[in-house]
Structures are given as structure tokens and as C-alpha cells.
Short mmCIF file of C-alpha atoms and ligand atoms in Angstrom, two decimals:
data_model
loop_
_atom_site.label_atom_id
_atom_site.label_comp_id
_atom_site.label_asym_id
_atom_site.label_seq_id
_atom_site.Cartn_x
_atom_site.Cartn_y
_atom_site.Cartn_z
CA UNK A 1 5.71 -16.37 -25.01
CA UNK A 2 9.21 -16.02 -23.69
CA UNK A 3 10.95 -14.95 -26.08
CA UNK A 4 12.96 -11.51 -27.09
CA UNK A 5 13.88 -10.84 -23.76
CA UNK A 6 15.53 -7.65 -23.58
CA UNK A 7 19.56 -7.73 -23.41
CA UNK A 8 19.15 -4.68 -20.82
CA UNK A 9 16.82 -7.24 -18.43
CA UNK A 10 19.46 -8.00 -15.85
CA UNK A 11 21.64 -4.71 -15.89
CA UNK A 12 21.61 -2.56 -13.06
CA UNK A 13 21.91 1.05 -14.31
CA UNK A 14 19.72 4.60 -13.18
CA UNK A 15 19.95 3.73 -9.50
CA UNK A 16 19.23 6.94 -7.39
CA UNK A 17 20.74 7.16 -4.41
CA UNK A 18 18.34 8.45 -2.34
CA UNK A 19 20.95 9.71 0.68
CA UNK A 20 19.15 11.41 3.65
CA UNK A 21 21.31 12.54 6.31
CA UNK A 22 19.00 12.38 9.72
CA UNK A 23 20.61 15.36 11.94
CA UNK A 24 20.10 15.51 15.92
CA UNK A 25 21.00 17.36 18.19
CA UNK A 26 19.64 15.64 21.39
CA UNK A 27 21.35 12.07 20.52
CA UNK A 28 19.89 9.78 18.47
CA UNK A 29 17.71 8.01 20.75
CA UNK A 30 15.96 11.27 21.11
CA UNK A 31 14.05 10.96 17.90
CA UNK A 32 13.00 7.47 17.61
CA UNK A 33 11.28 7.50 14.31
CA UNK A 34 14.66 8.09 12.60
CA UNK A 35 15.55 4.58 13.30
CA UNK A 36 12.12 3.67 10.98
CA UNK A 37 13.37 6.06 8.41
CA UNK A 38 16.45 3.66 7.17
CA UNK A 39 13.68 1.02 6.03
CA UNK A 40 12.36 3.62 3.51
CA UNK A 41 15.48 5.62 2.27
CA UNK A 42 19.20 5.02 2.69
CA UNK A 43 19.86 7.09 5.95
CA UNK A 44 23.14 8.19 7.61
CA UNK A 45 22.82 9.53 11.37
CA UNK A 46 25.04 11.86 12.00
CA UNK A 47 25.27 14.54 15.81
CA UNK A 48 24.70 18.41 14.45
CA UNK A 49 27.90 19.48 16.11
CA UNK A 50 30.03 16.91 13.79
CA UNK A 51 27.56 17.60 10.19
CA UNK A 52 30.12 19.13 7.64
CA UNK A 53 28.79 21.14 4.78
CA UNK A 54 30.01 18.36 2.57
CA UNK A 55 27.86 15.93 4.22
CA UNK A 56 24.47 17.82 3.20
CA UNK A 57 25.45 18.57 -0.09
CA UNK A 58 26.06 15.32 -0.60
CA UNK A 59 22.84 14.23 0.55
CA UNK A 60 19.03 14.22 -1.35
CA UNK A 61 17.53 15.82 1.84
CA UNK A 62 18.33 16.10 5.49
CA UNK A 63 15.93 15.64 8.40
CA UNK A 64 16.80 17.75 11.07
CA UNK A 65 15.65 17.46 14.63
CA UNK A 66 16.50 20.52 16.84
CA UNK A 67 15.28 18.20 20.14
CA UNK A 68 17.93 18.74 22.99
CA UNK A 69 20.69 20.86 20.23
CA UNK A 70 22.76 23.19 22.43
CA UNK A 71 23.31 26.73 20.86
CA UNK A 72 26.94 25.32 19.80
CA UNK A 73 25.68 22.57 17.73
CA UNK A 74 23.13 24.88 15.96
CA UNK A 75 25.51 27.77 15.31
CA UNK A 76 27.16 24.95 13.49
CA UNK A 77 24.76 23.39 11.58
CA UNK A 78 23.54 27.01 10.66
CA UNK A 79 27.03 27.72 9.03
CA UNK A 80 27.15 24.20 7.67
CA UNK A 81 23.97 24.37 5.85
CA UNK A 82 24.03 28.31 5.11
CA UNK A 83 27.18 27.04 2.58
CA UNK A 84 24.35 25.18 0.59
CA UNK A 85 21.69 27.38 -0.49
CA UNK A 86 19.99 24.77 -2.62
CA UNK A 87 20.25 22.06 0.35
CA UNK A 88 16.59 20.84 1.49
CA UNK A 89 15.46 20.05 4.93
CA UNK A 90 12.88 18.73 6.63
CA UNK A 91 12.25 19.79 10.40
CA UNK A 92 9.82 17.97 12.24
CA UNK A 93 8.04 20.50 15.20
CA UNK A 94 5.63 20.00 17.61
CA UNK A 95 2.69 22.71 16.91
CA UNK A 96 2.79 25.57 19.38
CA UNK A 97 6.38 25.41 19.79
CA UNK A 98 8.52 28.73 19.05
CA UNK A 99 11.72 27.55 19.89
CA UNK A 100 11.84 25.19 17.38
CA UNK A 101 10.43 27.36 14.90
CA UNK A 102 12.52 30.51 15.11
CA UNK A 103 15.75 27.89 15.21
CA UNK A 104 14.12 26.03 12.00
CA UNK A 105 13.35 29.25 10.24
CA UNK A 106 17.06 30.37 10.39
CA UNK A 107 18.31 26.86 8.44
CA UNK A 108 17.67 27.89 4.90
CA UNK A 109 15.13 26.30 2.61
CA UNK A 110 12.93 24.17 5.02
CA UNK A 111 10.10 22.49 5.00
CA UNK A 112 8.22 22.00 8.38
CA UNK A 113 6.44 19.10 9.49
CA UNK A 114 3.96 18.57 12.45
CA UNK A 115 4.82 15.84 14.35
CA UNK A 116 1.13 15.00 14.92
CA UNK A 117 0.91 14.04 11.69
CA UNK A 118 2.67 10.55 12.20
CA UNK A 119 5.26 9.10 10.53
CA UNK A 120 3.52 8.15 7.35
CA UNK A 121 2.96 11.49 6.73
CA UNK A 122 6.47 12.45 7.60
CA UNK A 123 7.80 9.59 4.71
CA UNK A 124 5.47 10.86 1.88
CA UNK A 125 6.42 14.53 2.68
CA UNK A 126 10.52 13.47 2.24
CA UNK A 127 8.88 11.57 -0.88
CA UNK A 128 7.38 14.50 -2.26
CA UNK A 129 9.90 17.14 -1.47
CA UNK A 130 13.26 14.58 -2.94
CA UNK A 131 10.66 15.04 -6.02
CA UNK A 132 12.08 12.35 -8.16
CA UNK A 133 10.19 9.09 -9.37
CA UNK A 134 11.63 5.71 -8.20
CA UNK A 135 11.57 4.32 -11.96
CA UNK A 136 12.11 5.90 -15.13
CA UNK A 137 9.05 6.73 -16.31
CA UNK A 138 9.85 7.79 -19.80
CA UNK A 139 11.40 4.70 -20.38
CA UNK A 140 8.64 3.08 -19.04
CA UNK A 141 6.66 4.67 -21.69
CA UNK A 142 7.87 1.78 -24.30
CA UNK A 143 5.80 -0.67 -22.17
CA UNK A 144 2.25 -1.31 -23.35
CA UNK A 145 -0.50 0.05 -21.00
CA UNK A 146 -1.40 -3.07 -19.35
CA UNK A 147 2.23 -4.07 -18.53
CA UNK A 148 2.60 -0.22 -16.86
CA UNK A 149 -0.79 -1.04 -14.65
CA UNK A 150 0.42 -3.96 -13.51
CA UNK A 151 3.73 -2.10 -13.16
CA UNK A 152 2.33 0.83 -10.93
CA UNK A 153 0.14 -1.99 -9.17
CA UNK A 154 2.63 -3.72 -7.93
CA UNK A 155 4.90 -1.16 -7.00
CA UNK A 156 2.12 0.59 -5.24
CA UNK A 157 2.09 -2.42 -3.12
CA UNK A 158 5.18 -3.11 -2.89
CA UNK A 159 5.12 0.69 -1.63
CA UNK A 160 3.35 0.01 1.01
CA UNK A 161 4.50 -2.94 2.52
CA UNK A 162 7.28 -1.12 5.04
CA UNK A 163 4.13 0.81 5.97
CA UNK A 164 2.01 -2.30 6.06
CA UNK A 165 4.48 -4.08 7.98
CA UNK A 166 4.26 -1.86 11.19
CA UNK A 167 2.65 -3.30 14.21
CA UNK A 168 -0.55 -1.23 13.56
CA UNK A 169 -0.55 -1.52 10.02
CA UNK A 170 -2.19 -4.22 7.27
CA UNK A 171 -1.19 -5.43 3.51
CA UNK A 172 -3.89 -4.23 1.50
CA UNK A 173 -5.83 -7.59 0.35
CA UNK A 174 -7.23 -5.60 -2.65
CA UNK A 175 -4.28 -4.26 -4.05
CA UNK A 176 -2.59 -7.47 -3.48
CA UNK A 177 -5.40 -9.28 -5.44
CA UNK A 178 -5.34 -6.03 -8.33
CA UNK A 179 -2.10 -6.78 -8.67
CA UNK A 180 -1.54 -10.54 -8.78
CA UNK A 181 -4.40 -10.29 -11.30
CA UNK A 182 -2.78 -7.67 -13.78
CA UNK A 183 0.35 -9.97 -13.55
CA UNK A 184 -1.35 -12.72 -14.22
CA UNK A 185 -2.79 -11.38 -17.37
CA UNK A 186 0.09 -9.31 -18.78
CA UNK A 187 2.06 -12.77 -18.41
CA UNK A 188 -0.81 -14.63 -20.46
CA UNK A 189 -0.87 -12.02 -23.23
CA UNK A 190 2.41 -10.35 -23.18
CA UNK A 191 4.71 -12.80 -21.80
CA UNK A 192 7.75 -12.37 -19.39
CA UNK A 193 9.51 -10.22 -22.05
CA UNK A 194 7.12 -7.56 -21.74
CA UNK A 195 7.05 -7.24 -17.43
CA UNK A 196 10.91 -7.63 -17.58
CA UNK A 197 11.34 -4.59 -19.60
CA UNK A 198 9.01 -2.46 -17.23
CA UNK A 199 10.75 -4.53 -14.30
CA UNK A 200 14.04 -2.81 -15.36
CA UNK A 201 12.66 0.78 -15.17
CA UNK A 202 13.09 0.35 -11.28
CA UNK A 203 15.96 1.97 -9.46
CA UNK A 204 15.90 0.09 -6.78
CA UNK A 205 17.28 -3.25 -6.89
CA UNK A 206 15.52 -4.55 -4.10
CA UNK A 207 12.34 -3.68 -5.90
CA UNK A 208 13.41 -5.38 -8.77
CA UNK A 209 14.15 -8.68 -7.50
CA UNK A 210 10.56 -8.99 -6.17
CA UNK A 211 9.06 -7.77 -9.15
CA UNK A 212 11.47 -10.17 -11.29
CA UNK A 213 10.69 -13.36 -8.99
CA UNK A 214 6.86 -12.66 -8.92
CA UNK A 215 7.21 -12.47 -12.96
CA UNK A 216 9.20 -15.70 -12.86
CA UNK A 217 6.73 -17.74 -10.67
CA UNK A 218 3.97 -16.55 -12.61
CA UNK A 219 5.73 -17.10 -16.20
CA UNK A 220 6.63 -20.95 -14.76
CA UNK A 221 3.01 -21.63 -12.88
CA UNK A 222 1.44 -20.56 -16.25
CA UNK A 223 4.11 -23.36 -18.45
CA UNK A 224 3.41 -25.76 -15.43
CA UNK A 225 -0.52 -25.46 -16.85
CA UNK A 226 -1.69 -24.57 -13.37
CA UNK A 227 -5.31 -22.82 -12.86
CA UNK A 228 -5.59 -19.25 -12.96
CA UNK A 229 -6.60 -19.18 -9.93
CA UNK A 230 -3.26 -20.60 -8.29
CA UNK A 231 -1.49 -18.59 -10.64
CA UNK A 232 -2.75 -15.68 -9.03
CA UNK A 233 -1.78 -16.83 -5.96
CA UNK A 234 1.92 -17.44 -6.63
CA UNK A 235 1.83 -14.11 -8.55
CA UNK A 236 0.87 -12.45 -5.10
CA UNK A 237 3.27 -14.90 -3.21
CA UNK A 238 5.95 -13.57 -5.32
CA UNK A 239 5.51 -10.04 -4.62
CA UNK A 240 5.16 -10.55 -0.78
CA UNK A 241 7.97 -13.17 -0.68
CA UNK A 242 10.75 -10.52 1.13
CA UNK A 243 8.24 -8.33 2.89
CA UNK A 244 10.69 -9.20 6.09
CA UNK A 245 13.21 -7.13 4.01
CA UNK A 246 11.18 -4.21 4.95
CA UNK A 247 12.46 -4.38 8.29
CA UNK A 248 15.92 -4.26 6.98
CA UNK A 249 17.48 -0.79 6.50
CA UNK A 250 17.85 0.50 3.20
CA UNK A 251 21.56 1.40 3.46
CA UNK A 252 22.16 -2.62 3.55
CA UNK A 253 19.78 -3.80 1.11
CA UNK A 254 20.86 -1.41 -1.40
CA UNK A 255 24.54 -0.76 -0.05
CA UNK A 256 26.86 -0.37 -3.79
CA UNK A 257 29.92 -2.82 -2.14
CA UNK A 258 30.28 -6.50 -0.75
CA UNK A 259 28.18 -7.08 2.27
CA UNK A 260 30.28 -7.61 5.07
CA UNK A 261 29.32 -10.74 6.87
CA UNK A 262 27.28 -9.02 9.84
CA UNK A 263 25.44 -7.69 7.05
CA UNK A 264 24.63 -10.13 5.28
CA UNK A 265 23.81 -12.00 8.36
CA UNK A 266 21.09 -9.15 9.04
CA UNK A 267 19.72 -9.73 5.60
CA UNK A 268 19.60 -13.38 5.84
CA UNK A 269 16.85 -12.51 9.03
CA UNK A 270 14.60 -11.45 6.57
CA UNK A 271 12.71 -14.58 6.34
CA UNK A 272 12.13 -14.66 10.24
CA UNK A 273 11.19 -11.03 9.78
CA UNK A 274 8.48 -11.74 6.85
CA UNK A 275 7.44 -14.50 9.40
CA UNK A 276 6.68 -12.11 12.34
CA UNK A 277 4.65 -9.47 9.90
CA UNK A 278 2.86 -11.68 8.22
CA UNK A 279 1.84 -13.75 11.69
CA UNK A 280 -0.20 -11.00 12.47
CA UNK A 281 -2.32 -10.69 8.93
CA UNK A 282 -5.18 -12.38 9.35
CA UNK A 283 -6.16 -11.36 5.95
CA UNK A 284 -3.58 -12.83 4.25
CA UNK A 285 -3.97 -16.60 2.71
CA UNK A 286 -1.67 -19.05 4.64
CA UNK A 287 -0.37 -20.28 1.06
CA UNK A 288 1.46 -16.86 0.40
CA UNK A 289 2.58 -16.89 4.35
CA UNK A 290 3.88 -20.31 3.73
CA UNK A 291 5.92 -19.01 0.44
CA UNK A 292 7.48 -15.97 2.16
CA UNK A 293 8.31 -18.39 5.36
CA UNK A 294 9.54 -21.22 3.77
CA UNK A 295 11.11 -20.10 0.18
CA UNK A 296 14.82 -20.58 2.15
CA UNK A 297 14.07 -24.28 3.08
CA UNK A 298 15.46 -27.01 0.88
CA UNK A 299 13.95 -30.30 0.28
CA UNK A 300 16.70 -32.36 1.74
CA UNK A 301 15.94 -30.71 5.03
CA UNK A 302 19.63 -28.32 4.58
CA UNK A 303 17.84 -25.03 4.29
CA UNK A 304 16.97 -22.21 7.10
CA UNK A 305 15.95 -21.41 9.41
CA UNK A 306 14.09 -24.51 10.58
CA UNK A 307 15.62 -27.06 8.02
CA UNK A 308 11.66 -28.46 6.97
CA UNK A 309 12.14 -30.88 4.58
CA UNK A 310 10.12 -33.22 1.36
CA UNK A 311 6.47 -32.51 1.76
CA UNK A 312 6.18 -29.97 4.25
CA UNK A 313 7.23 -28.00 1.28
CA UNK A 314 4.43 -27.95 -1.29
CA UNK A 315 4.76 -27.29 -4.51
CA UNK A 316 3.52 -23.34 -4.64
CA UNK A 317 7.08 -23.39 -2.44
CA UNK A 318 9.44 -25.57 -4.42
CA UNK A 319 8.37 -23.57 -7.94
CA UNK A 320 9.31 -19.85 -5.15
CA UNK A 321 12.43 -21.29 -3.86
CA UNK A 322 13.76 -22.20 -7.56
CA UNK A 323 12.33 -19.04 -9.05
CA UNK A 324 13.92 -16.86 -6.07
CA UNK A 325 17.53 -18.82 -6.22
CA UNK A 326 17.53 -18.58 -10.09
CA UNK A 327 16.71 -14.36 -9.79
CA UNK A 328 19.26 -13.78 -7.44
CA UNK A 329 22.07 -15.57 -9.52
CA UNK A 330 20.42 -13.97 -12.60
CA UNK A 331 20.56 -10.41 -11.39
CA UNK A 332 23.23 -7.85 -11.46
CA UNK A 333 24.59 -5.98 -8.05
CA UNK A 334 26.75 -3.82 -7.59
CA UNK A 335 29.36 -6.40 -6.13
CA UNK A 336 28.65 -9.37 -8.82
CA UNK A 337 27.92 -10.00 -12.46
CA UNK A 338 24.88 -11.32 -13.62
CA UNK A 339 24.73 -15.04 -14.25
CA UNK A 340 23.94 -15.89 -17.73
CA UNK A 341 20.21 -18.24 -17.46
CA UNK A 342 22.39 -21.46 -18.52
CA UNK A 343 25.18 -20.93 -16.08
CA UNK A 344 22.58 -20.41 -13.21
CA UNK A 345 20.44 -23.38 -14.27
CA UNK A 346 23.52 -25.80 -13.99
CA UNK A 347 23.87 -24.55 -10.68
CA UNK A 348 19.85 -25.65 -9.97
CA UNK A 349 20.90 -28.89 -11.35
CA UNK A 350 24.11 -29.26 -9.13
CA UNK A 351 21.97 -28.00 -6.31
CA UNK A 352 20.56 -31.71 -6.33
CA UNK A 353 18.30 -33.26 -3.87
CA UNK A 354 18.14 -29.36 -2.17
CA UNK A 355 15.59 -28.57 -4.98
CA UNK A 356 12.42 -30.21 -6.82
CA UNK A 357 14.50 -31.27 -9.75
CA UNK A 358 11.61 -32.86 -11.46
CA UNK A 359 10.39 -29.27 -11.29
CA UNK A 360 13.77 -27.64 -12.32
CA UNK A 361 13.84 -29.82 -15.27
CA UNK A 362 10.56 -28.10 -16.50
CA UNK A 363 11.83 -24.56 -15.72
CA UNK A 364 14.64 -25.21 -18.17
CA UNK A 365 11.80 -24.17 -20.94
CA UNK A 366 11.79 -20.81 -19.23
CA UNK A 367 15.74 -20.45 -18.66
CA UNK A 368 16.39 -21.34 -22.38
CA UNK A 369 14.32 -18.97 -23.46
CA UNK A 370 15.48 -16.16 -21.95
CA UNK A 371 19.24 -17.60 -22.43
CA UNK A 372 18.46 -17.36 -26.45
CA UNK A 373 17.97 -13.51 -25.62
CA UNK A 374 21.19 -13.16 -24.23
CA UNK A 375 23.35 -15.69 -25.84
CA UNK A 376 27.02 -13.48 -25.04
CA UNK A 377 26.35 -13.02 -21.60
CA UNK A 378 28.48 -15.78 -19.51
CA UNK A 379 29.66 -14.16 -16.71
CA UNK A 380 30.89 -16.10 -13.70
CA UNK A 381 30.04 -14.38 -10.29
CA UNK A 382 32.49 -14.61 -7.40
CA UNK A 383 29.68 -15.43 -4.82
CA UNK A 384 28.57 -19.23 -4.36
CA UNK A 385 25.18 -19.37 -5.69
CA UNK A 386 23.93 -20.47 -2.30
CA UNK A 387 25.46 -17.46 -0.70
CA UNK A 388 23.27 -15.61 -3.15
CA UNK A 389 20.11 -17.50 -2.80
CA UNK A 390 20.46 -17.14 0.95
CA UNK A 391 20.46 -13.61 0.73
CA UNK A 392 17.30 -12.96 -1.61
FE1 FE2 B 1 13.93 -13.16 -2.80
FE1 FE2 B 2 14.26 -14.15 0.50
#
């Protein structure tokens, strides 16, 4: 079942970087949805009077907001972006407003947006007009056609969540439960092989580790001879475990260098994050809160953020805390080599009384399997693996 893992599995490669400069003229303060923007692309703020013609070319897209710009700044930016004839921009406008539309019109190739629409609208419209896929669809052709549903499942939800996660907004039970299910079945019939392959297609790495760690959990509840029904469970825990992440801005999570500490401080509040989202869904079963809340705990009480300990950790946690730990030594970033499986499993084992090890003994199965795969890869990563952990 686990076998013929794909060499390619834990190599980053195809990222897009999805650069969108947000432009103001007003201060940034002045358009506050721009500050809700970073958690769905990797933004850059930058005042209109300072923009430099090398700054939007280098960008995807640019959101400009002409609130507050003095006739300076937009003689500027016109000049700027009138260098770029190709360069795209968004302009949101409030309807009935000529100002802003005569100003917008004299940009170059815009698109306008009414602000009335809400911000949803205003993230699929960047979506649609950037006009590239966030996976690589042709390769994702190879897959078989239940391993792409579950594929397009999950990252539909996964999609959502940054939506979902908004005070007025909800996870979508019924995609959650569509696509715990078509995990759950592509990892009877196909095995881990198969979703790791169409896991890979992703560009974002972020993406990737959730989709890898719900894989692993499922892969591990299913060797652990668990029902289907729990499996399903863990397979939806897995995919919600970092929803806090989606509070996290998208030039962090996906930045190419070394996090700088502050950073990775900021990504280490993801778990406190996931908490406060997922206080407010009613709809969701407290055994998935409980795995995105507690999969940074350790059993010995050493883990964050409140330092729970032996059985207030059940065993739906213990199996996401080793699954998470082992993906995020396992995976390449930009600043650190992969892990080869056997490397990262002796650091489970040397992780001691922090993990299940009666459980970790029984993931070995899983880790030697996918170790046969890759039997040249041995990398060492610079990072402690509890740096790591701590940060996925
Ligand atoms: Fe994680
Ligand atoms: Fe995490």
C-alpha cells in the first residue's frame, strides 16, 4: 500500500510567486482590507509617491487604491505604470464616484471593482485576473481520477478556510466531510503513493504540508486498523490542523529565506489562532478542534502553548502531533533540505517521552516504506527538528 513513493514527493519545485503590490495613496490605514489581502497572496504595501516602475513589473498584479492620493502621487504612479503596458491592476471604486474613475481610467489596463461587492469578491476577481492555477494541472493529469477529486476537494477547502476563518464566516461541514471521505478512500485503494504525487502538484508549500499531514494521518489511522469512521475524522483533522495559519500573512508562510525569529514567532501563534476560529464553529466536531489545538503539546507536558500533558492528549492527537513533526522534517523549504524518512524517524525516537512512542514504533511501517522509495536521500537539515515541528 505504501510503496513506490515518488522520488519527486518531498521536492519543492513550480512555486509561483504570486507578488501583489497593494498601492495607496491615502496611507495604508486608509484601505483596511489590504491588511486581509496578505493572508491570501504574498502582498507588499508600498505609498504611490515611492512605487517605481520596477516594482509593478515585478509584481503578478497591483491593487491600487486612489483614496486620499494627491495629484503628485498619481502623476507618479501614472508614469510608473504607463512604462508597463502589460502591467495589471485592480482599482477598487465606490459606484457613483467620477473621481476615482476618470483617475483609474488613465492607469493603463485596469480592471475595476465595486467596493460593494465585499472582499470575497475582491479576492476571486485578483484570482481570476492573475489567471494562473495554484497546481500544475497537467501534471496532475498522471493522477487517477479519484486521487484528482479528492485533490480538488481538499484544496477547495482548504481554499476556503482564510474565507471561512473570518468573524462572519463558517468551514463548510459538507465539503469537509466530501473531502475526508475521498481521502479516506483514495488511501484504501490507492495508497499514500498515489495522494503524494497529486500532493506535489501544489505550488504552495503551505498547502502542501496540510495536504501531506492529512495523507499521513490517514495512511497511519488506516495501518493502526482504526474504523472508517475515525479515519475520516483524522483525515478531516488533518486538513484543518493549521487553519490558524490563515491568519498569518502569506509573505511569511511562504517567504523563500530563513525566518527571522519575530517571524517565526508569528508563525508559531498559529495554533492560538486555529484556537480562536475554530471556538466559534459550532459545526465543527470537538475531536478535529482538539487536533488543531493541541497537535503542539507533548506528552511529557514540554509542548505549547499550555504544556497539557499524558491523557489529556488522546490518541486522534498523539497519531497528528507525530504525523505533523515527521512532515515538517520530511519536507523541503526553501531554507532546509528535506529529511530522508529514517533520519526524521530517529529524531521521533530521540524525541522520547515528548511523543507516544508505542505509537511511533508502529509508524515506522509507514516511514520505511516510503524510505525504500528514496533510499539516496540523507540530507541533514540545519534546523533542530523541534524548531521545525514548532513551526508546522
Ligand atoms: Fe502542521
Ligand atoms: Fe501546526
Amino acid at each position: 500500500m505504501l510503496s513506490n513513493v515518488p522520488a519527486y514527493v518531498f521536492c519543492v519545485r513550480g512555486h509561483i510567486k504570486m507578488l501583489i503590490l497593494l498601492i495607496t495613496g491615502g496611507g495604508f490605514n486608509n484601505a483596511d482590507y489590504f491588511k486581509n489581502l496578505s493572508r491570501f497572496f504574498s502582498c507588499k504595501h508600498i505609498e504611490m509617491s515611492k512605487v517605481s516602475s520596477s516594482d509593478i513589473s515585478e509584481a503578478e498584479l497591483s491593487v491600487v487604491d486612489l483614496k486620499g492620493s494627491s495629484p503628485t502621487s498619481l502623476k507618479h504612479l501614472r508614469a510608473v505604470t504607463s512604462a508597463d503596458k502589460g502591467a495589471k491592476i485592480v482599482c477598487p471604486l465606490t459606484k457613483g464616484d467620477r473621481w476615482e474613475m476618470v483617475q483609474s481610467g488613465t492607469l493603463g489596463q485596469v480592471k475595476h471593482f465595486d467596493r460593494a461587492k465585499g472582499f470575497k469578491a475582491l479576492v476571486l476577481t485578483i484570482r481570476e485576473f492573475i489567471g494562473k492555477p495554484d497546481c500544475d494541472l497537467e501534471r496532475l493529469q498522471n493522477s487517477s481520477k479519484e486521487v484528482q477529486q479528492a485533490f480538488h476537494k481538499s484544496t477547495a477547502l482548504l481554499d476556503d478556510l482564510p474565507f471561512a476563518a473570518t468573524e462572519d464566516g463558517a468551514i463548510s461541514v459538507a465539503l469537509m466531510k466530501q473531502s475526508a471521505s475521498a481521502l479516506t478512500g483514495v488511501m484504501q485503494e490507492e495508497g499514500i503513493s498515489a495522494w503524494l504525487g497529486a500532493v506535489e502538484c501544489h505550488h504552495s508549500h503551505t498547502f502542501r504540508h496540510s495536504l501531506y499531514v492529512a495523507g499521513l494521518v490517514t495512511s497511519f489511522a488506516q495501518h493502526l486498523g482504526w474504523s472508517s469512521e475515525h479515519q475520516t475524522m483524522i483525515a478531516a483533522g488533518g486538513l484543518l490542523h493549521d487553519i490558524g495559519k490563515t491568519k498569518i500573512p502569506l509573505a511569511i508562510l511562504d517567504k523563500p529565506g530563513a525566518l527571522t525569529d519575530e517571524e517565526f514567532d508569528t508563525i508559531k501563534k498559529h495554533r492560538l489562532f486555529g484556537e480562536e476560529i475554530l471556538q466559534r464553529a459550532n459545526n465543527i466536531p470537538n475531536e478535529i478542534k482538539r487536533m488543531a489545538v493541541c497537535h503542539h503539546e507533548y506528552i511529557d507536558g514540554s509542548g505549547y502553548p499550555y504544556g497539557l500533558s499524558g491523557d489529556q492528549l488522546g490518541p486522534t492527537v498523539r497519531v497528528m502531533t507525530i504525523c505533523d513533526i515527521f512532515a515538517a522534517m520530511t519536507e523541503e523549504r526553501s531554507y532546509k533540505s528535506p529529511m530522508s524518512p529514517r533520519v526524521a524517524f530517529a529524531n521521533l525516537i530521540d524525541m522520547g517521552g515528548k511523543l507516544d512512542q508505542s505509537l511511533v514504533k508502529k509508524f515506522k511501517d509507514i516511514v520505511m516504506d516510503l524510505h525504500s522509495s528514496q533510499p539516496n536521500r540523507s540530507a541533514a537539515v540545519k534546523r533542530s527538528p523541534l524548531k521545525q515541528a514548532k513551526a508546522s
